[in-house]
Amino acid sequence: MVLISEQVLGADVTTTTGADFDLSQRLAAVARELRREHGDPDRTLAAITESAVMNVPAAEAASITTVLRGKFVHSAALTGDLAGQCDAIQQQIGEGPCLESAVEQRTIRIDDMDSDRRWPRFAAAASALGVRSMICFQLYVEGYNFGALNLHSTRHDAFGEDAESIGSLFAAHAAIAFSSAKEEQQIRAALTSRDIIGQAKGMLMERYKLGAQEAFALLSRLSQETNTRLAELAGKVVADAESYAGVEPAGTTRKRAVEPGAKKKAEG
């Protein structure tokens, strides 16, 4: 990954630097970078933090902090040791700008860590690490799950209006990419579950001479009785059938995921 202002953006684009560089071109390049990682949310988040450090003025380290179900704090991606150390402090003491930005859905900027009084325990620990400035952007919200993109600098007053403007647009752009990657992953998981259930249903139909509806009813009933997710139970049925497809040692008996009397349960 390289600085976006140094990337080849197309034959019809003239690359410039500094304030003259078109922010829309910068974001378009980021979008292309994130699309390359779109199938893997973890790699998408890593691409976000790396690009943020390279493209937001004064940023030296970055992290994406997630707050799951409103209370479990997790560093989803890190670029630079300072980012990881700052996240660890907030996880330990349960407060700090990253957490508040994520949960309260707002941008938070710290210009001078030594004089900031909003989170005294965090500020003292972060200052001891050498962090002098921070800026945190709310990244995404999904139910009780929250996230923030956090940028760190070892200089006082590091993040000005330009950094805040570029960072906020960057965070919004990145949030869409991450959301798309997560949605695609969920769709893939759903399709995989559907395929496994279909395989299990077909195996039950063949083994017990059931119709399609009867086989699905059998799976559903066993899922409820054993308190097992339907896809998980289907996976056990498929694995069981595949194991019995081989040659078993003489005198060996295995417990099947679906017992021979299962047809009667489906019909009952």
XYZ file of C-alpha atoms in Angstrom:
268
model
C 0.000 0.000 0.000
C 1.364 3.445 -0.941
C 0.401 7.019 -0.296
C -2.745 7.632 -2.296
C -1.460 10.924 -3.705
C 1.402 8.900 -5.249
C -0.789 6.189 -6.780
C -1.500 5.993 -10.483
C -5.143 7.020 -10.571
C -5.619 6.761 -14.313
C -4.140 8.077 -17.509
C -6.438 11.104 -17.524
C -5.573 12.207 -13.989
C -2.720 14.574 -13.157
C -1.225 13.645 -9.772
C -0.462 16.576 -7.463
C 0.473 16.906 -3.821
C -0.600 18.866 -0.755
C -3.689 21.048 -0.726
C -3.973 20.901 -4.526
C -4.668 17.182 -4.508
C -8.347 16.484 -5.197
C -9.940 14.824 -2.177
C -12.414 12.995 -4.391
C -9.490 11.337 -6.188
C -8.009 10.411 -2.815
C -11.250 8.758 -1.706
C -11.695 7.025 -5.048
C -8.250 5.478 -4.656
C -9.117 4.382 -1.129
C -12.293 2.786 -2.468
C -10.278 0.787 -4.990
C -7.936 -0.351 -2.234
C -10.824 -1.461 -0.044
C -12.596 -3.259 -2.889
C -9.519 -5.454 -3.269
C -10.092 -6.611 0.320
C -13.903 -6.650 0.197
C -14.359 -10.374 0.861
C -12.507 -10.343 4.186
C -13.647 -7.901 6.939
C -10.367 -8.291 8.867
C -8.289 -7.363 5.836
C -10.697 -4.528 5.062
C -10.143 -3.060 8.536
C -6.372 -3.445 8.186
C -6.504 -1.609 4.853
C -8.531 1.183 6.474
C -6.007 1.827 9.264
C -2.995 1.623 6.952
C -4.536 4.034 4.444
C -5.590 6.412 7.222
C -2.034 6.707 8.550
C -0.727 7.390 5.053
C -3.380 9.872 3.987
C -4.604 11.876 6.992
C -2.177 14.718 7.792
C -0.075 14.153 10.950
C -1.409 10.636 11.636
C 1.361 8.332 12.909
C -0.706 5.394 14.162
C -4.292 4.213 13.808
C -6.709 1.716 15.248
C -10.269 0.600 14.814
C -11.870 -0.020 18.183
C -15.109 -1.964 18.378
C -17.491 -2.120 21.316
C -19.522 -5.313 20.961
C -22.970 -5.623 22.547
C -22.345 -2.299 24.257
C -19.631 -3.522 26.627
C -16.955 -5.801 25.107
C -14.033 -3.711 23.826
C -11.909 -5.124 21.020
C -9.120 -3.763 18.802
C -10.282 -4.909 15.383
C -7.273 -3.476 13.510
C -4.028 -1.730 14.434
C -1.341 0.189 12.568
C 1.528 1.158 14.872
C 2.443 0.213 18.435
C 1.032 3.420 19.956
C -2.426 2.581 18.634
C -2.386 -0.842 20.253
C -1.102 0.502 23.563
C -3.749 3.238 23.694
C -6.506 0.733 22.963
C -5.161 -1.563 25.694
C -5.327 1.271 28.239
C -8.964 2.003 27.399
C -9.866 -1.671 27.558
C -8.301 -1.878 30.996
C -9.848 1.234 32.558
C -13.115 1.202 30.587
C -12.993 4.815 29.430
C -11.349 7.036 26.853
C -11.921 9.012 23.648
C -12.100 5.971 21.341
C -14.858 4.354 23.388
C -16.848 7.555 23.745
C -16.561 8.340 20.034
C -17.789 4.851 19.148
C -20.741 4.777 21.539
C -21.765 8.443 21.373
C -21.361 8.556 17.574
C -19.344 11.747 17.391
C -15.877 13.007 16.473
C -13.534 13.659 19.412
C -10.259 15.551 19.144
C -7.533 15.897 21.761
C -5.051 18.659 20.924
C -2.914 18.397 24.059
C -3.024 15.146 26.005
C -1.219 16.740 28.979
C -3.922 19.360 29.511
C -7.026 17.330 28.624
C -9.256 16.710 31.653
C -12.076 14.615 30.172
C -10.452 11.225 30.813
C -7.683 11.928 33.350
C -6.577 8.320 33.859
C -6.380 7.644 30.145
C -4.680 10.989 29.379
C -1.952 10.381 31.972
C -1.226 6.873 30.670
C -1.324 7.898 26.977
C 0.954 10.862 27.642
C 3.430 8.551 29.346
C 3.537 6.553 26.099
C 4.363 9.702 24.121
C 0.924 10.303 22.596
C 0.242 14.057 22.477
C -2.733 14.332 20.102
C -5.618 12.095 19.043
C -8.693 12.282 16.865
C -11.468 9.668 16.873
C -14.230 9.211 14.305
C -17.373 7.137 14.805
C -17.116 4.431 12.172
C -20.251 2.276 12.183
C -23.209 1.269 14.281
C -25.046 -2.049 14.072
C -27.516 -2.719 16.866
C -25.485 -2.684 20.081
C -22.163 -2.902 18.209
C -20.161 0.294 17.764
C -16.855 1.267 16.196
C -14.415 4.154 15.920
C -11.441 5.001 13.722
C -8.727 6.494 15.947
C -5.636 8.421 14.824
C -2.627 9.181 17.044
C 0.304 11.607 16.919
C 3.347 12.299 19.087
C 2.978 16.060 18.424
C 0.796 18.580 20.231
C -1.975 20.200 18.128
C -1.260 17.722 15.342
C -4.749 17.426 13.882
C -6.109 20.596 12.346
C -9.234 21.274 10.313
C -7.790 19.597 7.215
C -7.061 16.403 9.121
C -10.524 16.425 10.676
C -12.250 17.004 7.330
C -10.268 14.364 5.467
C -10.506 11.923 8.373
C -14.274 12.249 8.700
C -14.829 11.679 4.985
C -12.355 8.836 5.038
C -14.113 7.186 8.014
C -17.525 7.471 6.371
C -16.180 6.044 3.128
C -14.416 3.219 4.955
C -17.512 2.378 7.011
C -19.449 1.670 3.815
C -16.705 -0.627 2.558
C -16.557 -2.500 5.855
C -20.318 -2.838 6.020
C -20.360 -4.259 2.490
C -17.619 -6.762 3.342
C -19.467 -7.908 6.433
C -22.730 -8.246 4.510
C -21.009 -10.321 1.826
C -19.494 -12.586 4.476
C -22.919 -13.099 6.042
C -24.434 -13.943 2.652
C -21.691 -16.486 1.987
C -22.265 -18.062 5.403
C -26.007 -18.250 4.738
C -25.451 -19.896 1.341
C -23.048 -22.400 2.903
C -25.597 -23.260 5.609
C -28.294 -23.706 2.978
C -26.071 -26.084 0.991
C -25.264 -28.164 4.082
C -28.945 -28.413 5.039
C -29.790 -29.434 1.480
C -27.140 -32.167 1.535
C -28.370 -33.472 4.901
C -31.968 -33.475 3.711
C -31.039 -35.458 0.602
C -29.132 -38.010 2.675
C -32.088 -38.494 5.026
C -34.442 -38.859 2.079
C -32.265 -41.619 0.634
C -31.538 -43.378 3.932
C -35.066 -43.420 5.334
C -37.087 -43.189 2.108
C -38.595 -39.853 3.155
C -40.066 -37.073 1.060
C -38.384 -33.652 0.959
C -40.820 -32.095 3.463
C -40.569 -35.101 5.788
C -36.759 -34.945 5.765
C -36.769 -31.232 6.575
C -39.368 -31.784 9.317
C -37.119 -34.463 10.801
C -34.124 -32.129 10.849
C -36.177 -29.313 12.376
C -37.615 -31.569 15.079
C -34.205 -32.978 16.052
C -32.776 -29.460 16.057
C -35.398 -28.376 18.604
C -35.116 -31.517 20.729
C -31.319 -31.340 20.963
C -31.177 -27.525 21.159
C -28.774 -27.530 18.201
C -28.697 -25.022 15.353
C -30.214 -26.481 12.201
C -27.073 -25.920 10.120
C -24.868 -27.468 12.813
C -27.097 -30.543 13.054
C -27.119 -30.840 9.257
C -23.322 -30.734 9.265
C -23.250 -33.636 11.731
C -25.624 -35.640 9.538
C -23.403 -35.058 6.488
C -20.220 -35.911 8.412
C -21.878 -39.050 9.804
C -22.945 -40.201 6.340
C -19.486 -39.560 4.896
C -17.821 -41.542 7.683
C -20.104 -44.506 7.009
C -19.341 -44.350 3.302
C -15.892 -45.863 4.061
C -15.099 -49.400 5.188
C -15.582 -49.835 8.930
C -13.387 -52.191 10.985
C -15.106 -55.450 11.978
C -17.083 -55.197 15.181
C -17.003 -51.368 15.138
C -20.191 -49.518 16.016
C -20.590 -45.755 15.751
C -23.342 -43.590 17.117
C -25.192 -41.984 14.237
C -26.318 -38.328 14.246
C -29.765 -39.615 13.237
C -30.804 -42.964 14.733
C -32.691 -45.648 12.722
C -35.954 -44.812 14.543
C -35.808 -41.243 13.279
C -38.420 -41.845 10.571
C -41.003 -42.631 13.210
C -40.192 -39.335 14.972
C -40.727 -37.416 11.741
C -44.025 -39.159 11.144
C -45.162 -38.748 14.782
